[in-house]
Tab-separated table of C-alpha atoms in Angstrom:
chain	number	residue	atom	x	y	z
A	1	MET	CA	130.305	115.521	107.015
A	2	ALA	CA	130.095	116.826	110.523
A	3	ALA	CA	126.787	117.288	112.289
A	4	CYS	CA	124.581	119.703	110.378
A	5	SER	CA	122.456	121.886	112.609
A	6	GLU	CA	121.008	125.353	112.443
A	7	SER	CA	121.775	128.386	114.510
A	8	VAL	CA	118.905	130.742	115.235
A	9	THR	CA	119.879	133.838	117.128
A	10	ALA	CA	117.172	136.093	118.501
A	11	ARG	CA	117.344	138.918	121.001
A	12	ASP	CA	114.886	138.560	123.843
A	13	GLY	CA	114.783	141.202	126.520
A	14	GLY	CA	118.311	142.348	125.791
A	15	SER	CA	119.957	138.925	125.985
A	16	GLU	CA	121.164	137.045	122.940
A	17	LEU	CA	119.809	133.534	122.548
A	18	GLY	CA	121.671	131.195	120.221
A	19	VAL	CA	119.383	128.345	119.268
A	20	ARG	CA	120.656	125.399	117.241
A	21	GLU	CA	117.953	123.263	115.744
A	22	GLY	CA	118.217	120.933	113.479
A	23	GLY	CA	107.381	113.358	112.178
A	24	VAL	CA	101.469	108.014	114.604
A	25	LYS	CA	101.694	107.974	110.955
A	26	ASP	CA	99.980	110.305	108.556
A	27	THR	CA	98.091	108.250	106.033
A	28	ARG	CA	96.948	110.541	103.307
A	29	VAL	CA	93.873	108.780	102.011
A	30	GLY	CA	93.586	108.643	98.234
A	31	ASP	CA	90.564	107.579	96.208
A	32	THR	CA	90.718	104.128	94.693
A	33	ARG	CA	89.752	103.600	91.097
A	34	GLY	CA	86.689	101.615	90.121
A	35	GLY	CA	83.845	104.060	90.620
A	36	ASP	CA	80.893	102.978	92.715
A	37	ARG	CA	80.625	99.409	91.531
A	38	GLY	CA	79.652	97.205	94.415
A	39	VAL	CA	80.267	93.786	92.864
A	40	ALA	CA	83.155	92.189	91.027
A	41	ASP	CA	82.950	91.128	87.388
A	42	GLY	CA	81.485	87.679	86.956
A	43	PRO	CA	80.063	85.445	84.228
A	44	GLY	CA	77.460	87.360	82.277
A	45	ALA	CA	78.154	90.627	84.073
A	46	ASP	CA	79.681	93.461	82.076
A	47	LEU	CA	80.557	96.264	84.463
A	48	GLY	CA	82.689	98.359	82.130
A	49	ASP	CA	86.373	98.690	81.396
A	50	GLY	CA	87.514	100.010	84.778
A	51	PRO	CA	88.821	97.701	87.519
A	52	PRO	CA	86.427	96.360	90.138
A	53	ALA	CA	86.062	98.200	93.428
A	54	ALA	CA	89.006	97.540	95.730
A	55	ASP	CA	86.863	96.022	98.469
A	56	THR	CA	85.529	93.328	96.117
A	57	ILE	CA	88.885	91.864	95.074
A	58	ASP	CA	90.626	88.938	96.724
A	59	PRO	CA	93.523	90.758	98.433
A	60	THR	CA	95.911	87.967	97.456
A	61	LEU	CA	94.992	87.946	93.748
A	62	ASP	CA	97.985	88.821	91.539
A	63	SER	CA	96.816	88.302	87.961
A	64	ASP	CA	100.144	89.072	86.291
A	65	GLY	CA	102.361	87.447	88.931
A	66	ASP	CA	104.519	90.542	89.387
A	67	GLY	CA	104.383	90.530	93.180
A	68	LEU	CA	101.874	93.394	93.344
A	69	PRO	CA	98.306	92.282	94.128
A	70	ASP	CA	95.542	93.508	91.844
A	71	VAL	CA	93.924	95.416	94.710
A	72	PHE	CA	97.071	97.575	94.831
A	73	GLU	CA	97.718	97.963	91.103
A	74	ASN	CA	94.123	98.850	90.273
A	75	GLN	CA	94.468	102.079	92.235
A	76	PHE	CA	97.061	103.578	89.900
A	77	ALA	CA	96.801	104.692	86.279
A	78	SER	CA	100.478	103.869	85.756
A	79	LEU	CA	100.001	100.170	86.620
A	80	ASP	CA	98.137	97.387	84.834
A	81	ALA	CA	97.143	94.421	86.968
A	82	HIS	CA	97.385	92.175	83.896
A	83	LYS	CA	100.861	93.215	82.776
A	84	ALA	CA	103.976	92.504	84.868
A	85	ASP	CA	105.790	95.321	83.041
A	86	SER	CA	103.050	97.882	82.454
A	87	ASP	CA	105.149	100.388	80.511
A	88	GLY	CA	107.195	97.797	78.618
A	89	ASP	CA	110.541	99.278	79.602
A	90	GLY	CA	112.077	95.979	80.699
A	91	ILE	CA	111.726	96.742	84.415
A	92	GLY	CA	109.035	94.840	86.260
A	93	ASP	CA	106.326	96.911	87.928
A	94	ALA	CA	107.418	95.829	91.413
A	95	ASP	CA	110.902	97.264	90.817
A	96	GLU	CA	109.806	100.540	89.225
A	97	ASP	CA	110.173	103.911	90.926
A	98	ASP	CA	107.994	105.995	88.617
A	99	ASP	CA	107.611	108.884	91.059
A	100	LYS	CA	111.361	109.090	91.737
A	101	ASP	CA	111.031	109.138	95.517
A	102	GLY	CA	113.587	106.384	96.080
A	103	LEU	CA	110.931	103.755	96.816
A	104	THR	CA	110.003	100.940	94.460
A	105	ALA	CA	106.374	99.890	94.104
A	106	ALA	CA	107.181	96.711	96.062
A	107	GLU	CA	108.579	98.798	98.936
A	108	GLU	CA	105.549	101.076	98.896
A	109	LEU	CA	103.301	98.026	99.005
A	110	ALA	CA	105.269	96.670	101.973
A	111	ALA	CA	104.790	99.990	103.790
A	112	ARG	CA	101.026	99.781	103.232
A	113	VAL	CA	100.984	96.268	104.640
A	114	ALA	CA	102.877	97.503	107.712
A	115	LEU	CA	100.441	100.398	108.121
A	116	GLY	CA	97.539	97.966	107.919
A	117	THR	CA	95.835	99.509	104.914
A	118	MET	CA	95.679	98.677	101.227
A	119	GLN	CA	93.423	101.574	100.243
A	120	SER	CA	95.784	104.423	101.154
A	121	GLY	CA	99.395	105.122	101.995
A	122	PRO	CA	102.607	105.167	99.965
A	123	GLY	CA	102.177	104.571	96.260
A	124	PRO	CA	103.937	104.795	92.892
A	125	GLU	CA	102.384	108.117	91.851
A	126	THR	CA	103.233	110.324	94.840
A	127	ARG	CA	106.433	111.283	96.636
A	128	ASP	CA	106.566	109.442	99.938
A	129	LEU	CA	108.957	109.533	102.892
A	130	LEU	CA	109.147	106.714	105.418
A	131	VAL	CA	110.546	107.591	108.835
A	132	GLU	CA	111.637	105.273	111.636
A	133	VAL	CA	111.020	106.959	115.001
A	134	ASP	CA	112.689	106.029	118.279
A	135	TYR	CA	112.427	107.980	121.515
A	136	GLN	CA	113.881	108.118	124.991
A	137	VAL	CA	111.797	108.061	128.173
A	138	GLY	CA	109.769	111.253	128.423
A	139	ARG	CA	110.428	112.242	124.806
A	140	ALA	CA	107.618	110.504	122.911
A	141	PRO	CA	106.555	112.745	120.028
A	142	SER	CA	102.952	113.889	120.284
A	143	LYS	CA	100.412	113.277	117.544
A	144	ALA	CA	100.207	117.054	117.109
A	145	LEU	CA	103.943	117.211	116.479
A	146	LEU	CA	103.961	114.430	113.905
A	147	ASP	CA	100.843	115.797	112.225
A	148	GLY	CA	102.542	119.210	112.049
A	149	VAL	CA	105.626	117.741	110.403
A	150	ALA	CA	103.490	115.812	107.926
A	151	ALA	CA	101.518	118.970	107.101
A	152	ALA	CA	104.708	120.892	106.314
A	153	TYR	CA	105.815	118.224	103.853
A	154	ARG	CA	102.372	117.906	102.266
A	155	ALA	CA	102.613	121.627	101.537
A	156	VAL	CA	105.930	121.277	99.648
A	157	ASP	CA	105.611	122.866	96.216
A	158	LEU	CA	106.240	119.779	94.074
A	159	VAL	CA	103.759	118.215	91.656
A	160	ASN	CA	103.270	114.433	91.709
A	161	ILE	CA	102.431	112.068	88.869
A	162	ASP	CA	98.783	111.881	89.950
A	163	GLY	CA	98.473	115.669	89.900
A	164	SER	CA	98.572	116.110	93.667
A	165	ARG	CA	101.181	118.278	95.344
A	166	GLY	CA	103.567	117.725	98.196
A	167	VAL	CA	105.392	114.913	99.956
A	168	ASN	CA	103.574	112.360	102.102
A	169	VAL	CA	105.354	111.395	105.334
A	170	TYR	CA	104.668	108.141	107.176
A	171	PHE	CA	106.041	107.528	110.657
A	172	PHE	CA	106.822	104.075	112.023
A	173	ILE	CA	107.417	103.951	115.774
A	174	ASP	CA	110.120	101.427	116.593
A	175	GLU	CA	111.906	101.651	119.959
A	176	ARG	CA	109.883	103.286	122.704
A	177	ASP	CA	111.063	104.624	126.050
A	178	LEU	CA	114.766	104.084	125.535
A	179	PRO	CA	116.774	104.837	128.686
A	180	VAL	CA	117.572	108.521	129.008
A	181	ALA	CA	121.112	109.008	127.784
A	182	ASN	CA	122.932	112.236	127.066
A	183	MET	CA	124.367	112.363	123.584
A	184	PRO	CA	128.179	112.231	123.508
A	185	SER	CA	130.278	115.130	122.300
A	186	SER	CA	132.046	113.037	119.679
A	187	LEU	CA	130.486	112.766	116.241
A	188	GLY	CA	131.453	109.098	116.114
A	189	GLY	CA	129.697	108.457	119.417
A	190	ARG	CA	126.462	109.924	118.107
A	191	GLY	CA	126.789	107.859	114.948
A	192	ASP	CA	127.222	104.759	117.093
A	193	TYR	CA	124.022	105.613	118.969
A	194	LEU	CA	122.072	105.907	115.723
A	195	ARG	CA	123.465	102.610	114.420
A	196	ASN	CA	122.766	100.786	117.697
A	197	HIS	CA	119.127	101.864	117.520
A	198	GLY	CA	118.433	100.891	113.945
A	199	PRO	CA	115.221	98.965	113.167
A	200	LYS	CA	114.467	96.445	115.912
A	201	ASN	CA	110.753	95.733	115.619
A	202	LEU	CA	110.040	96.811	112.043
A	203	LYS	CA	109.870	94.206	109.273
A	204	GLY	CA	109.377	94.364	105.530
A	205	ALA	CA	110.996	95.404	102.277
A	206	HIS	CA	110.377	99.072	103.068
A	207	VAL	CA	112.394	99.178	106.295
A	208	ALA	CA	115.756	99.643	104.572
A	209	LYS	CA	114.423	102.833	102.977
A	210	MET	CA	113.434	104.610	106.195
A	211	LEU	CA	114.958	107.837	107.403
A	212	HIS	CA	116.096	107.554	111.020
A	213	LEU	CA	114.782	110.013	113.615
A	214	ILE	CA	115.448	109.804	117.353
A	215	PHE	CA	113.886	112.046	119.992
A	216	ALA	CA	116.489	112.245	122.754
A	217	SER	CA	116.905	114.331	125.875
A	218	GLU	CA	120.079	116.400	125.893
A	219	ARG	CA	123.493	116.960	124.458
A	220	PRO	CA	125.210	118.736	127.377
A	221	ASP	CA	128.293	119.884	125.476
A	222	ALA	CA	126.076	121.787	123.008
A	223	SER	CA	123.272	123.041	125.220
A	224	SER	CA	122.054	125.630	122.688
A	225	ARG	CA	121.498	122.951	120.036
A	226	GLY	CA	117.953	121.708	119.645
A	227	GLY	CA	118.764	119.033	117.102
A	228	GLU	CA	121.159	117.945	114.398
A	229	THR	CA	121.586	115.765	111.350
A	230	VAL	CA	124.551	113.452	111.819
A	231	GLY	CA	126.670	111.691	109.220
A	232	GLU	CA	130.244	110.955	108.176
A	233	SER	CA	131.494	110.076	104.721
A	234	GLN	CA	133.692	107.267	106.076
A	235	ARG	CA	130.765	105.555	107.790
A	236	PRO	CA	127.701	103.740	106.385
A	237	PRO	CA	124.240	105.307	106.114
A	238	ALA	CA	123.131	103.307	109.162
A	239	ASP	CA	125.360	105.587	111.265
A	240	ALA	CA	123.573	108.704	110.012
A	241	GLY	CA	120.271	110.257	110.975
A	242	VAL	CA	118.487	112.976	112.927
A	243	LEU	CA	118.734	113.584	116.666
A	244	ILE	CA	116.257	115.952	118.358
A	245	TYR	CA	117.240	117.257	121.809
A	246	GLY	CA	113.998	117.974	123.629
A	247	GLY	CA	115.770	118.578	126.928
A	248	ASN	CA	117.929	121.280	125.394
A	249	LEU	CA	114.876	122.956	123.854
A	250	ASP	CA	113.044	122.861	127.203
A	251	LYS	CA	115.812	124.984	128.718
A	252	ILE	CA	115.753	127.581	125.921
A	253	PHE	CA	112.080	128.130	125.129
A	254	PRO	CA	109.751	129.999	125.364
A	255	VAL	CA	111.478	133.077	123.972
A	256	CYS	CA	110.528	136.302	122.220
A	257	GLY	CA	107.372	137.207	124.134
A	258	ALA	CA	105.399	140.448	124.341
A	259	PRO	CA	105.025	143.196	123.307
A	260	SER	CA	105.078	142.105	119.635
A	261	SER	CA	103.150	138.812	119.996
A	262	ALA	CA	103.051	135.583	121.980
A	263	ALA	CA	106.384	133.950	122.776
A	264	VAL	CA	107.695	131.161	120.570
A	265	SER	CA	106.858	128.050	122.584
A	266	VAL	CA	108.716	124.818	123.200
A	267	ASP	CA	106.192	122.978	121.027
A	268	GLU	CA	106.761	125.411	118.165
A	269	ALA	CA	110.522	125.045	118.528
A	270	LEU	CA	110.253	121.239	118.520
A	271	LEU	CA	108.131	121.333	115.372
A	272	SER	CA	110.448	123.734	113.547
A	273	THR	CA	113.512	121.750	114.549
A	274	THR	CA	112.118	118.415	113.357
A	275	ILE	CA	110.947	119.788	109.999
A	276	HIS	CA	114.283	121.546	109.466
A	277	GLU	CA	116.466	118.558	110.296
A	278	LEU	CA	114.458	116.156	108.141
A	279	GLY	CA	114.991	118.721	105.365
A	280	HIS	CA	118.724	118.149	105.709
A	281	THR	CA	118.212	114.418	105.076
A	282	LEU	CA	116.905	115.421	101.619
A	283	GLN	CA	120.219	117.171	100.921
A	284	LEU	CA	118.974	120.676	101.751
A	285	GLY	CA	121.449	123.164	103.137
A	286	HIS	CA	120.494	126.457	104.733
A	287	ASP	CA	118.789	129.489	103.255
A	288	THR	CA	121.739	131.844	102.805
A	289	SER	CA	122.870	134.770	100.689
A	290	VAL	CA	123.408	132.295	97.818
A	291	GLY	CA	119.848	132.997	96.716
A	292	GLY	CA	120.284	136.749	96.925
A	293	GLY	CA	119.611	137.125	100.628
A	294	VAL	CA	118.247	135.115	103.545
A	295	ASN	CA	114.515	134.391	103.287
A	296	PRO	CA	113.278	134.291	106.917
A	297	TYR	CA	110.007	132.563	105.958
A	298	ASN	CA	111.803	129.434	104.744
A	299	ILE	CA	112.175	126.750	107.430
A	300	MET	CA	115.741	126.175	106.211
A	301	ALA	CA	116.727	129.740	107.200
A	302	THR	CA	119.011	130.025	110.224
A	303	SER	CA	120.363	133.573	110.154
A	304	LEU	CA	117.544	135.147	112.165
A	305	PRO	CA	118.965	138.029	114.206
A	306	THR	CA	115.701	139.284	115.727
A	307	CYS	CA	112.578	137.925	117.368
A	308	ASP	CA	110.554	139.229	114.436
A	309	ASP	CA	112.671	137.095	112.097
A	310	LEU	CA	112.206	134.024	114.300
A	311	LYS	CA	108.440	134.507	114.233
A	312	LYS	CA	108.482	134.922	110.467
A	313	ARG	CA	110.021	131.472	110.119
A	314	THR	CA	107.929	129.877	112.854
A	315	ARG	CA	104.538	131.428	112.042
A	316	GLY	CA	104.862	133.333	108.774
A	317	VAL	CA	104.150	136.679	110.447
A	318	GLY	CA	103.492	139.322	107.793
A	319	ASN	CA	103.661	136.950	104.810
A	320	THR	CA	100.897	136.002	102.345
A	321	ASN	CA	103.089	134.425	99.635
A	322	PRO	CA	103.430	130.623	100.115
A	323	ALA	CA	106.333	130.503	97.641
A	324	LEU	CA	108.442	132.122	100.373
A	325	GLY	CA	107.512	129.514	102.982
A	326	ALA	CA	105.441	130.099	106.131
A	327	ILE	CA	102.363	132.311	105.762
A	328	GLU	CA	100.532	134.105	108.545
A	329	SER	CA	97.123	132.583	107.759
A	330	VAL	CA	98.524	129.081	108.452
A	331	GLY	CA	100.909	130.057	111.226
A	332	ALA	CA	103.267	127.091	110.928
A	333	PRO	CA	106.687	126.357	109.362
A	334	ARG	CA	106.900	125.696	105.637
A	335	PHE	CA	109.531	125.180	102.927
A	336	SER	CA	110.032	127.793	100.259
A	337	THR	CA	109.544	126.854	96.613
A	338	ALA	CA	113.290	127.371	96.140
A	339	ALA	CA	113.974	124.761	98.833
A	340	ALA	CA	111.464	122.315	97.333
A	341	LYS	CA	113.257	122.385	93.981
A	342	LEU	CA	116.519	121.286	95.640
A	343	MET	CA	115.186	118.256	97.516
A	344	ARG	CA	116.888	114.982	96.578
A	345	PHE	CA	114.909	111.796	97.118
A	346	ASP	CA	117.564	109.541	95.591
A	347	LYS	CA	120.318	110.530	98.052
A	348	LYS	CA	118.586	110.593	101.416
A	349	LEU	CA	120.857	110.841	104.425
A	350	SER	CA	120.636	107.684	106.572
A	351	VAL	CA	119.195	105.718	103.621
A	352	GLU	CA	121.294	105.890	100.456
A	353	VAL	CA	124.135	108.111	101.728
A	354	SER	CA	125.860	109.290	104.897
A	355	GLN	CA	126.907	112.816	103.947
A	356	LEU	CA	125.599	115.956	102.309
A	357	ASP	CA	126.450	117.063	98.778
A	358	ASP	CA	127.679	120.459	97.633
A	359	GLY	CA	130.724	120.894	99.832
A	360	ASP	CA	129.279	118.714	102.597
A	361	ASP	CA	126.780	121.362	103.704
A	362	GLY	CA	123.858	120.626	101.380
A	363	TYR	CA	122.312	122.641	98.581
A	364	GLU	CA	121.834	126.211	99.747
A	365	MET	CA	119.057	128.437	98.498
């Protein structure tokens, strides 16, 4: 696989702009089971069949010895704190991946520990993505940016085991303020950079399952490229990941201003680029004629010949149907339902694999 990026071409004031584009954590709080009981079961106290409230349990108590504390297991209908193999399928609860997001329950528990919370975070009944974030000096991602990325993935049209929808994204900041360094023109050189900045300060069973995202400054030999997803079949997953070129984007945006509507800003471009490139790590290709024509409201679309098309993808201008992607009432990038159905959580680029499927350009829609 070569670098996978997107090319957005929009005409602004008569000039043609070729834009190549490619989420401090978002902890989606979920209710714990146990109702409103304020005390734990004790001798002579019958408080019902449900588990005790999470805040009344010894956080180290593991009744079935499966490596998952009761305070964690009691939050999920699919787990039984008194059975090491709740569903009796021969696989211990800690090693199960019931929600098929590529994370075992033990890895999701480890992520919660790292986030400092046992009452919310990754779990065995929702699709979760863990993302390692590094950034160069001057390129720290804002909270608004990471929240915007997380919102786009929460809106993905996929139903989880617990009945909720979407994908929960959790960001783990690792290396901060790396020296500013232009990305090399060679694919191998960019792979080396990703490998050399693998997890340095992050610990736990979940770390090996993190996507790798680096906010860098520029790639001078490809100045119209705002970001890319890098990987090669001959190299390990550690050499793959996402590079976002904020310096390149600064030189391109804003574009597509009046008279139709406000120009697409640098912040909007950075958000779109990050969402798009992380989509590639889930094996998504671009929105092309494969699906019967390019859908400009899908964040994976890249054939956008006009400013109106760019604003459709960026803000959902003119659209009220969320199945297509971005809608005007929200005004932010979104995945189409067609894209959601193609996401692969068992073959994530930079985690399980180092290249895209389907002819090495991902699954098109």
